[in-house]
């Protein structure tokens, strides 16, 4: 009995000490908080987007392997984000400027929240044995990441505005405003078949690469440093 | 005679001629055929495309057969978000059978659909459609200017490797992220060891072997693209430097380790001795003659018996003094017991308790004692007086064991195991009291009992003997144990204590003793009143007469 209480005491002490030791990261800049610097936020966001792209690449290649192994040409999938104008080469991207670049990033991220969720649901309900549990988990993961990333980039934009790096033309962009709802009907409501899955993954792979690249450009134009 | 010869000769010559002619015709024909066969070109195959820096890209194809005619190859492409079919802008910059797309013609994240058309005078051949996205075809050039440097510091030297990014890649704008990987090999080993360097263009390798030759190669990749080729090998030789100091300390450590190990071995081998030396055994408490385990095992009877029995009471010394203190209780009127001789002899003899008798195969347990000198022949051997002896008219206080003589058993001590009739009334019939006197031995217990809870047994001296009654008046040392037993010394045998309880004092001054087990005794309530000797009149019914087990025969 005494030993039990001893152990409880020790655990309580440890927990308290660990709490005291680390400085919590606060998003609202409260006093005493250790707020991450802009460079830190950039790094995190870029890492996250890189990971997201990696997972979507894996999913896409898995898909191609299973369903369309022999074909090189599958068709000309049209992505629902084609309405968002994105720079397709270096000069255009650099010419765009930070504000517009940020806006493009946020638009892209906003446009993918719902479709990815739909993709996950469809994949997890898929009776096809080729789609294993692992794949549908990946879909869930990227779906979550998109939401997190959008919040992260929004915070980053706020911080940039505060430090004067970013002009005020970037407003908060609501998801509905980004992508016209007509494009949601681009994909069938209800059940998506594997063609739709493939198209979605193909489009998202590309878009996540764009997001990552734009973020990197943004970082290197805002904070030129070692990593650029 | 020569005619046949001539004929054959002519024949062979003719055959040969025909053969040659045929050959010539064939050759001519084939030549003609060859010069005449032209065909449309074979189908070309698009091999691959590659972008070294994400700003331009190049595609290569392999031509099919050209069909014997000069064939031209054209590459056409369609692109997402671009209307129409376009032709390759640059066929020459990248070599033959290639198409180079410069910056203006390159867009990332858009699909290109390429085809190659081979055409000659006779026809065309079109390759399969090759779909690509620049994002997928990235493969950088090799890194440049790999330099190796051996940096010598105090502790240990290390290898510092530097390189530069491939010339045409723009890593500063963030458009591409470049990652490096290097591999290092020692001259003797044929195995490469690979290291990731991330985005840094330098690397340090520690713990290198002096005198070794190291070979290094570096490669890189862009974003999620493919790795480049390895650079050419760069070698460096690490100079042998003096390591005297370290080797000296190593030597010292080794030398001192040997005696240390030896000492440890000796200690371990002789650990028993060491343990004895360092931690000498602490003697535990011990009672002489008592088995501790027996005590712990909880057999109270045996253990208490052992406690008592194992005490070496200085029997002999003490006893001698008291040898004379016998009280023989007899019944005057009753005729001598059949063992009168026995009884007579007992003047100076000890009353041998029933315990003694047990030695001679008399079980000292019976329901009652009969004071029958003669009657107790049942179990007795020669020396034993009868078991059924009852005190005549007197009550015996206790018996005293005699170590020396155990021949006699006074009746009162003895238990007749085979009492004919355990009924207490029996005694009346069987009583044949002694003639003269009975000894009641009051032993003075010498204070030599050990610390064990030996019952302090003290004996009182009989002061006066009335004819009918025994009065024990001197109670100075009388101390009974709680149960009222007067405990006699026990010999070494494990004889159970036999106590005789005076069951009844009859009208004829007969004391009927009841000898029971000790266990039985303990259960019986003791009338404690009479234990404090002195009131002799109360030596009735509740006196315990301790039967002393027979001492061993000398």
XYZ file of C-alpha atoms in Angstrom:
782
model
C 0.000 0.000 0.000
C 2.746 2.360 0.956
C 4.527 1.500 -2.251
C 1.487 2.337 -4.261
C 1.199 5.766 -2.777
C 4.883 6.274 -3.219
C 4.600 5.502 -6.896
C 1.639 7.825 -7.272
C 3.554 10.597 -5.599
C 6.539 10.137 -7.815
C 4.427 10.161 -10.939
C 2.667 13.303 -9.849
C 5.965 15.002 -9.171
C 7.316 13.970 -12.531
C 4.315 15.260 -14.350
C 4.453 18.557 -12.590
C 8.118 18.920 -13.264
C 7.718 18.155 -16.919
C 4.976 20.660 -17.165
C 7.040 23.304 -15.567
C 10.033 22.545 -17.689
C 8.608 23.128 -21.113
C 7.303 26.447 -22.272
C 3.966 26.092 -23.952
C 3.534 27.543 -27.357
C 0.702 29.969 -27.431
C -1.034 31.117 -30.482
C -2.276 34.371 -29.087
C 0.971 35.808 -27.912
C 0.209 35.728 -24.241
C 2.871 36.866 -21.907
C 5.241 34.205 -20.830
C 4.608 32.100 -23.831
C 7.241 31.140 -26.218
C 5.880 32.147 -29.563
C 7.567 30.614 -32.513
C 9.337 32.876 -34.880
C 8.290 33.336 -38.465
C 11.149 31.175 -39.590
C 9.942 28.382 -37.349
C 6.448 28.626 -38.704
C 7.737 28.570 -42.229
C 9.791 25.510 -41.527
C 6.914 23.678 -39.978
C 4.552 24.540 -42.700
C 6.960 23.524 -45.411
C 7.680 20.257 -43.673
C 4.016 19.538 -43.369
C 3.343 20.264 -47.002
C 6.276 18.137 -48.041
C 4.948 15.244 -46.060
C 1.524 15.712 -47.456
C 2.841 15.596 -50.952
C 4.846 12.500 -50.200
C 1.847 10.616 -48.904
C -0.339 11.625 -51.795
C 2.380 10.516 -54.203
C 2.519 7.148 -52.551
C -1.200 6.755 -52.715
C -1.296 7.710 -56.340
C 1.418 5.283 -57.360
C -0.267 2.512 -55.380
C -3.413 3.235 -57.229
C -1.724 3.187 -60.577
C -0.045 -0.063 -59.739
C -3.207 -1.823 -58.778
C -5.729 -0.513 -61.175
C -3.949 0.744 -64.232
C -0.697 -1.092 -64.407
C -0.160 -1.177 -68.107
C -1.497 2.092 -69.292
C 0.538 5.160 -69.546
C -2.276 7.224 -70.794
C -5.331 7.143 -68.686
C -7.209 9.995 -70.080
C -7.088 13.653 -69.493
C -8.343 14.141 -65.990
C -9.666 17.532 -65.282
C -9.147 18.772 -61.789
C -11.718 20.812 -59.957
C -9.073 23.341 -59.035
C -8.314 24.237 -62.602
C -10.201 27.397 -62.023
C -7.579 28.667 -59.655
C -4.898 30.451 -61.586
C -1.536 29.261 -60.463
C 1.901 30.212 -61.742
C 3.438 27.348 -63.655
C 7.021 28.428 -63.870
C 9.623 30.195 -61.904
C 9.390 33.613 -63.418
C 5.679 33.789 -63.089
C 5.851 32.631 -59.544
C 8.427 35.214 -58.641
C 6.564 37.879 -60.455
C 3.414 37.178 -58.520
C 4.441 38.718 -55.247
C 3.964 37.526 -51.735
C 0.420 38.529 -51.185
C -0.924 36.885 -54.228
C 1.167 33.853 -53.672
C -0.204 33.520 -50.178
C -3.678 33.906 -51.461
C -3.150 31.207 -54.055
C -1.846 28.875 -51.419
C -4.824 29.447 -49.196
C -7.206 28.952 -52.064
C -5.687 25.699 -53.025
C -5.735 24.422 -49.484
C -9.296 25.459 -49.015
C -10.426 23.779 -52.180
C -9.184 20.393 -51.120
C -10.659 20.010 -47.679
C -13.996 18.538 -48.635
C -12.991 16.439 -51.619
C -10.354 14.668 -49.619
C -12.809 13.863 -46.902
C -15.123 12.495 -49.498
C -12.310 10.472 -50.920
C -11.516 8.975 -47.548
C -15.086 8.035 -46.880
C -15.427 6.469 -50.251
C -12.219 4.548 -49.925
C -12.977 3.212 -46.496
C -16.334 1.978 -47.654
C -14.868 0.384 -50.674
C -15.547 -3.300 -50.726
C -12.715 -3.849 -53.104
C -10.048 -5.836 -51.373
C -7.265 -4.118 -53.218
C -7.821 -1.042 -51.235
C -6.421 -2.103 -47.969
C -6.863 -0.455 -44.660
C -3.506 1.169 -44.951
C -4.484 3.130 -48.036
C -7.662 4.507 -46.599
C -5.720 5.584 -43.531
C -3.400 7.512 -45.741
C -6.354 9.255 -47.286
C -7.533 10.243 -43.856
C -4.111 11.490 -43.014
C -3.837 13.795 -45.959
C -7.328 15.001 -45.344
C -6.339 16.012 -41.836
C -3.140 17.542 -43.026
C -4.889 19.766 -45.473
C -6.986 21.245 -42.738
C -4.042 21.738 -40.441
C -1.984 23.257 -43.157
C -4.649 25.714 -44.033
C -4.812 26.899 -40.450
C -1.048 27.031 -40.289
C -0.694 29.092 -43.410
C -3.415 31.444 -42.222
C -1.534 32.001 -38.989
C 1.620 32.511 -40.903
C -0.052 35.111 -43.050
C -1.270 36.893 -39.958
C 2.180 36.927 -38.533
C 3.599 38.231 -41.733
C 1.059 40.987 -41.808
C 1.957 41.899 -38.266
C 5.602 42.118 -39.057
C 4.842 44.185 -42.085
C 6.232 41.745 -44.508
C 2.916 41.139 -46.070
C 0.584 43.733 -47.321
C -2.984 43.876 -46.182
C -4.540 42.772 -49.356
C -4.695 39.235 -48.219
C -7.938 38.806 -46.424
C -9.298 35.723 -44.832
C -10.605 33.615 -47.588
C -13.524 31.443 -46.815
C -13.643 28.036 -48.396
C -16.841 28.777 -50.215
C -15.398 31.859 -51.745
C -12.362 30.081 -53.025
C -13.917 27.511 -55.176
C -17.311 27.985 -56.709
C -19.657 25.358 -55.479
C -20.345 24.247 -58.977
C -17.030 22.577 -59.075
C -18.024 20.404 -56.189
C -20.481 18.774 -58.429
C -17.510 18.038 -60.551
C -17.298 14.865 -58.672
C -20.291 12.730 -58.309
C -22.036 13.064 -55.087
C -22.441 9.859 -53.312
C -20.342 6.985 -54.393
C -17.083 7.570 -56.110
C -15.726 4.790 -58.185
C -12.097 3.990 -58.612
C -11.758 6.241 -61.628
C -12.824 9.103 -59.494
C -10.423 8.043 -56.815
C -7.645 7.999 -59.295
C -8.496 11.379 -60.686
C -8.726 12.892 -57.288
C -5.380 11.507 -56.271
C -3.792 12.587 -59.481
C -5.022 16.121 -59.093
C -4.130 16.326 -55.446
C -0.628 15.083 -56.033
C -0.048 17.905 -58.379
C -1.670 20.516 -56.216
C 0.233 19.514 -53.123
C 3.440 19.898 -55.044
C 2.365 23.359 -56.075
C 1.559 24.274 -52.509
C 4.891 23.108 -51.284
C 6.775 24.921 -53.982
C 4.920 28.167 -53.452
C 5.571 28.040 -49.769
C 9.244 27.599 -50.413
C 9.344 30.528 -52.738
C 7.482 32.571 -50.187
C 9.935 31.676 -47.519
C 12.990 32.407 -49.548
C 11.694 35.738 -50.715
C 10.607 36.696 -47.208
C 13.526 35.307 -45.231
C 16.466 34.626 -47.435
C 18.775 32.428 -45.479
C 20.745 29.290 -45.299
C 18.142 26.933 -46.531
C 17.367 28.736 -49.687
C 41.863 -44.319 -123.435
C 41.863 -40.707 -122.728
C 38.354 -40.246 -123.879
C 36.559 -41.122 -120.727
C 39.027 -39.091 -118.829
C 38.406 -36.204 -121.054
C 34.707 -36.600 -120.757
C 34.752 -36.507 -116.975
C 37.058 -33.643 -116.980
C 34.802 -31.791 -119.246
C 31.884 -32.663 -117.028
C 33.443 -31.247 -113.914
C 34.475 -28.155 -115.685
C 30.967 -27.638 -116.889
C 29.466 -28.113 -113.479
C 31.760 -25.615 -112.091
C 30.879 -23.172 -114.698
C 27.225 -23.563 -114.093
C 27.780 -23.095 -110.459
C 29.690 -19.918 -110.898
C 27.122 -18.594 -113.279
C 24.373 -19.251 -110.870
C 26.210 -17.507 -108.145
C 26.791 -14.481 -110.287
C 23.176 -14.294 -111.245
C 22.192 -14.504 -107.642
C 24.515 -11.743 -106.669
C 23.236 -9.509 -109.351
C 19.716 -10.175 -108.420
C 20.207 -9.461 -104.780
C 21.977 -6.280 -105.577
C 19.118 -5.268 -107.686
C 16.682 -6.204 -105.023
C 18.486 -4.301 -102.444
C 18.735 -1.186 -104.282
C 15.109 -1.370 -105.034
C 13.658 -2.068 -101.451
C 12.633 0.999 -99.659
C 9.928 1.056 -97.165
C 8.317 3.418 -94.819
C 10.242 3.968 -91.659
C 9.889 1.855 -88.620
C 8.129 3.112 -85.573
C 10.281 5.282 -83.343
C 10.145 4.941 -79.589
C 10.243 7.762 -77.086
C 12.666 6.839 -74.433
C 12.639 9.360 -71.677
C 12.591 12.974 -70.794
C 14.578 14.775 -68.178
C 14.661 18.140 -66.498
C 17.868 19.030 -64.661
C 16.699 22.134 -62.920
C 12.939 22.357 -63.226
C 13.134 25.058 -65.822
C 13.895 23.225 -69.012
C 13.630 19.669 -70.157
C 14.850 17.368 -72.881
C 13.329 14.292 -74.438
C 15.037 11.495 -76.369
C 13.696 8.949 -78.755
C 14.996 5.980 -80.568
C 14.442 5.741 -84.237
C 13.120 2.594 -85.874
C 14.403 1.324 -89.129
C 14.610 4.009 -91.698
C 13.435 1.832 -94.584
C 16.424 2.531 -96.675
C 15.498 6.092 -97.350
C 16.478 9.213 -95.602
C 14.049 9.589 -92.772
C 13.184 12.630 -90.798
C 11.930 12.630 -87.294
C 9.652 15.200 -85.885
C 8.375 15.551 -82.400
C 4.935 16.930 -81.807
C 3.364 17.721 -78.566
C 0.110 18.715 -77.077
C -0.211 20.384 -73.798
C -2.750 21.005 -71.186
C -4.094 24.509 -71.413
C -2.667 24.959 -74.838
C -4.586 24.612 -77.965
C -3.275 22.766 -80.921
C -0.339 20.590 -81.717
C 3.097 22.037 -81.607
C 6.430 20.950 -82.757
C 9.610 20.619 -80.843
C 11.322 23.993 -80.614
C 14.883 22.693 -80.580
C 16.169 19.529 -82.107
C 19.849 20.213 -81.861
C 20.897 21.554 -78.536
C 20.646 18.230 -76.864
C 22.098 16.059 -79.570
C 20.645 13.751 -82.100
C 17.262 12.211 -81.691
C 16.404 14.625 -78.949
C 14.182 17.590 -78.351
C 15.056 20.407 -76.003
C 12.402 22.586 -74.438
C 13.721 25.869 -73.160
C 12.290 28.002 -70.420
C 9.655 29.622 -72.463
C 8.290 26.352 -73.589
C 8.426 24.666 -70.236
C 5.591 24.713 -67.794
C 5.505 22.793 -64.606
C 2.440 20.985 -63.366
C 0.975 20.593 -66.786
C 0.797 17.469 -68.844
C 2.635 17.118 -72.097
C 1.628 14.544 -74.678
C 4.541 13.837 -76.995
C 4.754 11.890 -80.195
C 7.564 11.336 -82.633
C 6.863 10.893 -86.293
C 9.391 9.302 -88.571
C 8.833 9.968 -92.221
C 10.608 9.122 -95.383
C 9.667 9.137 -98.960
C 7.581 6.060 -98.625
C 5.629 6.789 -95.565
C 5.367 7.770 -91.930
C 5.578 6.025 -88.667
C 4.241 7.452 -85.449
C 5.356 6.496 -82.012
C 3.093 5.942 -79.050
C 1.952 8.901 -77.051
C 4.237 9.727 -74.222
C 2.605 11.570 -71.379
C 4.747 13.444 -68.926
C 4.749 16.187 -66.373
C 7.906 18.105 -65.691
C 7.368 17.621 -61.983
C 8.027 13.919 -62.434
C 11.096 13.951 -64.604
C 13.525 15.878 -62.495
C 17.079 14.617 -62.327
C 19.852 17.061 -61.591
C 23.399 17.138 -62.816
C 26.186 15.945 -60.607
C 27.517 18.171 -57.867
C 30.731 19.894 -58.615
C 34.091 20.605 -57.112
C 34.235 17.943 -54.488
C 37.132 18.744 -52.170
C 38.490 16.709 -49.260
C 40.407 18.078 -46.393
C 41.952 16.416 -43.384
C 41.546 18.678 -40.406
C 43.918 17.930 -37.602
C 42.733 18.826 -34.161
C 44.122 17.943 -30.771
C 41.922 15.038 -30.025
C 41.593 13.367 -33.318
C 41.650 14.375 -36.921
C 38.560 14.381 -39.059
C 37.747 14.565 -42.678
C 36.019 17.618 -44.040
C 34.273 17.252 -47.373
C 32.955 20.142 -49.449
C 31.218 20.420 -52.776
C 29.054 22.770 -54.781
C 25.651 22.515 -56.281
C 25.387 21.653 -59.938
C 25.962 24.621 -62.072
C 22.628 25.285 -63.562
C 20.401 24.687 -60.571
C 19.060 27.687 -58.811
C 18.860 26.836 -55.180
C 18.538 30.298 -53.817
C 15.137 31.286 -54.879
C 13.503 28.320 -53.285
C 12.247 27.082 -56.585
C 13.979 23.786 -56.041
C 15.157 22.084 -52.887
C 18.278 20.154 -53.423
C 19.367 17.287 -51.219
C 22.775 15.676 -51.165
C 24.066 12.255 -50.430
C 27.633 11.080 -50.247
C 29.417 7.816 -49.891
C 32.823 7.119 -48.476
C 35.056 4.172 -48.896
C 38.321 3.239 -47.316
C 40.979 1.936 -49.546
C 41.151 -1.550 -48.119
C 37.427 -2.030 -47.822
C 35.338 -2.433 -50.848
C 32.208 -1.367 -49.097
C 30.763 2.080 -49.447
C 29.303 3.816 -46.494
C 26.498 6.249 -47.326
C 25.558 9.417 -45.536
C 22.756 11.879 -46.031
C 23.726 15.482 -46.015
C 20.393 17.220 -46.416
C 20.723 20.619 -47.992
C 24.221 21.298 -46.715
C 27.028 21.276 -49.167
C 29.637 20.089 -46.703
C 30.143 17.118 -44.437
C 32.539 16.057 -41.681
C 33.642 12.514 -41.069
C 35.102 11.787 -37.674
C 37.133 8.922 -36.356
C 39.202 8.275 -39.402
C 42.054 5.876 -39.387
C 45.439 7.464 -39.664
C 47.314 6.326 -42.639
C 44.185 5.349 -44.515
C 43.164 6.464 -47.943
C 39.577 7.606 -48.323
C 37.494 7.873 -51.449
C 34.424 10.066 -51.617
C 31.553 10.463 -54.054
C 28.595 12.825 -53.943
C 25.210 12.990 -55.644
C 22.079 15.069 -55.336
C 18.388 15.187 -56.089
C 15.724 17.833 -56.524
C 12.490 17.830 -54.580
C 11.033 14.366 -54.976
C 12.833 13.561 -58.177
C 15.523 11.056 -59.057
C 19.063 11.008 -57.854
C 21.791 12.294 -60.044
C 24.835 10.300 -61.011
C 27.723 9.992 -58.618
C 30.590 12.370 -59.026
C 33.990 11.053 -59.876
C 35.934 9.675 -56.957
C 38.056 11.992 -54.953
C 40.798 10.555 -52.776
C 42.681 11.728 -49.790
C 45.300 10.169 -47.609
C 45.275 10.682 -43.900
C 48.750 11.213 -42.523
C 50.042 9.039 -39.765
C 50.261 11.108 -36.690
C 51.854 10.409 -33.464
C 49.629 8.833 -30.942
C 52.128 8.226 -28.285
C 50.231 9.687 -25.515
C 47.167 7.693 -26.102
C 49.014 4.461 -26.547
C 50.889 5.112 -23.351
C 47.698 5.425 -21.410
C 46.325 2.360 -23.055
C 49.373 0.458 -21.972
C 49.067 1.690 -18.438
C 45.430 0.787 -18.291
C 46.083 -2.700 -19.611
C 48.882 -3.338 -17.195
C 46.896 -2.211 -14.240
C 43.931 -4.204 -15.330
C 45.808 -7.485 -15.037
C 46.478 -7.416 -11.310
C 43.025 -6.061 -10.763
C 41.511 -8.986 -12.588
C 43.740 -11.354 -10.672
C 42.640 -9.854 -7.386
C 39.025 -10.156 -8.386
C 39.488 -13.781 -9.353
C 41.113 -14.582 -6.074
C 38.382 -12.855 -4.186
C 35.746 -14.733 -6.040
C 37.440 -18.055 -5.610
C 37.969 -17.497 -1.944
C 34.750 -15.799 -1.346
C 33.854 -18.005 1.509
C 36.942 -17.051 3.388
C 36.444 -13.451 2.573
C 32.944 -13.616 3.796
C 34.078 -15.158 7.029
C 36.675 -12.529 7.452
C 34.552 -9.571 6.647
C 31.290 -10.736 8.029
C 31.991 -13.083 10.862
C 29.047 -15.169 11.780
C 27.141 -13.917 14.701
C 26.360 -16.612 17.129
C 22.730 -16.987 17.668
C 21.060 -17.721 20.880
C 21.147 -21.282 21.764
C 19.874 -23.363 24.473
C 22.042 -26.159 25.363
C 20.446 -29.377 24.539
C 17.393 -27.952 22.929
C 16.642 -28.383 19.354
C 15.476 -25.021 18.152
C 13.689 -26.406 15.222
C 11.847 -28.829 17.268
C 10.730 -25.980 19.401
C 9.647 -24.014 16.421
C 7.734 -26.819 14.922
C 5.328 -26.445 17.663
C 5.102 -29.756 19.248
C 4.711 -28.424 22.628
C 4.707 -31.637 24.423
C 7.840 -32.913 23.055
C 9.536 -29.623 23.186
C 8.681 -28.906 26.689
C 9.652 -32.373 27.481
C 12.851 -31.795 25.758
C 13.354 -28.604 27.594
C 13.007 -30.294 30.789
C 14.568 -33.528 29.950
C 17.568 -31.999 28.419
C 18.490 -30.102 31.384
C 21.350 -31.532 33.080
C 20.342 -31.236 36.526
C 23.134 -32.146 38.762
C 21.167 -34.970 39.859
C 23.744 -36.892 41.528
C 25.105 -34.209 43.672
C 21.875 -32.974 44.827
C 20.382 -36.232 45.202
C 22.879 -37.592 47.456
C 22.023 -35.102 50.009
C 18.524 -35.950 49.940
C 18.752 -39.527 49.708
C 17.711 -39.929 53.087
C 14.694 -37.959 52.887
C 12.273 -40.528 52.209
C 8.961 -40.869 53.470
C 7.540 -44.161 53.233
C 3.952 -44.347 53.663
C 2.733 -47.606 54.759
C -0.293 -49.145 56.089
C 0.427 -50.751 59.290
C -2.362 -53.133 59.468
C -2.248 -54.547 56.171
C -0.102 -57.368 55.665
C 2.969 -57.034 53.822
C 2.648 -57.126 50.198
C 3.760 -60.101 48.462
C 6.705 -58.260 47.552
C 7.358 -57.587 51.069
C 10.905 -58.083 50.533
C 10.835 -55.463 48.039
C 9.014 -53.200 50.184
C 11.220 -53.851 53.025
C 14.184 -53.103 51.149
C 12.970 -49.834 50.625
C 14.082 -48.294 53.655
C 16.607 -46.400 52.035
C 15.567 -46.854 48.701
C 14.116 -44.351 46.589
C 10.766 -44.468 45.500
C 11.021 -45.228 42.007
C 8.542 -43.498 40.032
C 6.491 -45.141 37.523
C 8.612 -43.671 34.930
C 11.323 -45.944 35.928
C 9.134 -48.758 35.572
C 8.608 -47.863 32.058
C 12.075 -48.796 31.530
C 11.225 -52.187 32.474
C 8.406 -52.352 30.221
C 5.892 -51.058 32.443
C 3.702 -48.569 30.946
C 3.268 -45.864 33.320
C -0.112 -44.925 32.442
C -3.071 -46.187 33.991
C -6.176 -44.902 35.324
C -5.346 -45.391 38.810
C -2.828 -46.678 41.018
C -3.333 -49.351 43.298
C -1.343 -49.489 46.256
C -0.562 -52.937 45.862
C 2.795 -54.114 46.397
C 1.946 -57.442 45.355
C -0.589 -56.833 42.765
C 1.393 -55.003 40.387
C 3.151 -57.861 38.933
C 1.598 -57.547 35.647
C 4.191 -55.681 33.945
C 6.998 -55.846 36.198
C 10.136 -57.474 35.834
C 12.097 -58.555 38.694
C 13.014 -55.460 40.295
C 9.899 -53.767 39.987
C 7.555 -53.580 42.727
C 4.068 -53.814 41.919
C 2.447 -51.164 40.055
C -0.508 -51.237 42.113
C 0.709 -49.740 45.079
C -1.193 -47.352 46.899
C -0.149 -45.284 49.586
C -1.519 -46.385 52.658
C -3.355 -43.815 54.294
C -1.028 -41.229 53.225
C -0.794 -39.179 50.310
C 2.321 -38.944 48.580
C 3.522 -35.747 47.510
C 5.931 -36.801 44.983
C 8.272 -39.298 44.047
C 11.798 -38.940 43.613
C 13.526 -40.648 40.938
C 16.586 -42.378 41.788
C 19.185 -42.472 39.379
C 20.966 -45.041 41.196
C 18.378 -47.404 42.127
C 15.489 -48.029 40.198
C 14.654 -51.339 41.270
C 12.037 -50.413 43.605
C 8.951 -48.981 42.583
C 6.793 -47.782 45.158
C 3.345 -48.360 44.570
C 2.293 -44.896 44.572
C 4.403 -44.052 41.700
C 3.479 -46.707 39.546
C 0.898 -46.855 37.172
C -0.637 -49.994 36.448
C -1.239 -50.018 32.876
C -3.189 -53.037 33.059
C -5.185 -52.177 35.900
C -7.585 -54.816 36.270
C -10.288 -52.560 37.017
C -9.921 -48.911 36.503
C -12.748 -48.142 38.656
C -11.763 -46.113 41.531
C -13.264 -48.558 43.793
C -10.786 -51.035 42.948
C -8.304 -49.910 45.217
C -10.123 -51.121 48.119
C -9.639 -54.583 47.109
C -6.290 -54.424 45.806
C -4.760 -52.342 48.298
C -2.176 -53.946 50.179
C -0.284 -51.300 51.703
C 3.169 -51.481 52.850
C 3.975 -52.558 56.164
C 6.349 -50.275 57.498
C 6.717 -47.059 55.953
C 6.547 -45.358 52.756
C 8.861 -42.854 51.628
C 7.735 -39.754 50.340
C 10.567 -38.219 48.820
C 10.676 -34.651 48.909
C 13.368 -33.573 46.827
C 14.987 -30.399 47.223
C 15.419 -29.127 43.888
C 18.726 -27.646 43.494
C 19.015 -24.442 41.792
C 20.742 -25.789 38.900
C 17.966 -25.675 36.523
C 18.770 -23.722 33.515
C 17.179 -20.697 32.213
C 14.595 -22.638 30.420
C 11.250 -22.477 31.903
C 11.900 -25.461 33.855
C 9.405 -25.838 36.419
C 10.904 -24.906 39.563
C 10.518 -27.882 41.651
C 11.199 -27.704 45.189
C 10.797 -30.228 47.715
C 9.716 -29.894 51.209
C 11.011 -31.912 53.880
C 8.613 -33.909 55.740
C 8.675 -32.761 59.150
C 6.577 -35.082 60.805
C 4.931 -38.200 60.039
C 1.966 -38.980 61.819
C 0.902 -42.436 61.916
C -1.892 -41.845 59.708
C -1.095 -38.777 57.948
C 1.769 -37.253 56.425
C 2.409 -33.781 57.161
C 4.562 -31.871 55.075
C 5.353 -28.848 56.829
C 8.398 -27.443 55.445
C 7.486 -25.634 52.427
C 10.231 -23.259 52.142
C 11.333 -24.095 48.749
C 8.259 -25.301 47.454
C 7.401 -23.911 44.230
C 5.178 -25.445 41.790
C 4.635 -24.601 38.351
C 1.493 -23.205 37.275
C -0.061 -26.427 36.763
C 0.909 -27.659 40.063
C 3.321 -30.170 38.875
C 6.255 -30.928 40.804
C 8.692 -31.576 38.263
C 11.457 -33.887 38.707
C 14.521 -34.033 36.882
C 14.302 -35.813 33.783
C 16.891 -37.893 32.433
C 17.950 -37.830 28.944
C 15.407 -40.135 27.733
C 12.390 -38.783 26.294
C 10.190 -39.995 28.903
C 7.027 -38.262 29.274
C 6.312 -36.793 32.498
C 4.027 -38.749 34.480
C 2.142 -37.141 37.116
C 0.122 -38.946 39.528
C -2.758 -37.314 40.886
C -4.013 -38.283 44.103
C -7.378 -39.282 43.270
C -8.742 -39.987 46.548
C -7.759 -40.539 49.950
C -9.585 -43.354 51.258
C -10.842 -43.988 54.628
C -8.129 -46.318 55.357
C -5.589 -43.751 54.675
C -5.206 -44.928 51.271
C -4.195 -42.548 48.734
C -5.243 -43.470 45.399
C -3.115 -42.028 42.828
C -4.157 -41.504 39.431
C -1.514 -41.374 36.942
C -2.344 -39.848 33.694
C -0.670 -38.460 30.725
C 0.780 -35.160 31.046
C -1.484 -33.932 28.452
C -4.331 -35.250 30.305
C -2.959 -33.683 33.295
C -2.834 -30.354 31.804
C -6.387 -30.537 30.991
C -7.412 -31.376 34.314
C -8.037 -28.563 36.545
C -5.703 -28.341 39.261
C -6.686 -27.582 42.592
C -4.074 -25.190 43.341
C -4.789 -24.764 46.834
C -2.817 -27.540 48.034
C 0.208 -26.987 46.007
C 1.753 -24.752 48.324
C 2.766 -27.327 50.547
C 2.268 -26.962 54.057
C -1.203 -27.772 54.520
C -1.016 -31.347 54.497
C -4.537 -31.945 55.093
C -5.297 -30.713 51.763
C -3.224 -33.165 50.116
C -6.244 -34.751 48.940
C -7.605 -35.103 45.601
C -5.632 -32.523 44.043
C -2.188 -33.331 44.649
C -0.154 -34.230 41.790
C 2.288 -36.714 42.382
C 4.945 -36.491 39.930
C 6.130 -39.694 38.731
C 9.611 -39.499 37.736
C 10.636 -41.519 34.882
C 13.088 -44.129 35.617
C 16.599 -43.118 35.297
C 18.676 -45.033 32.981
C 20.236 -48.009 34.306
C 23.775 -47.593 35.074
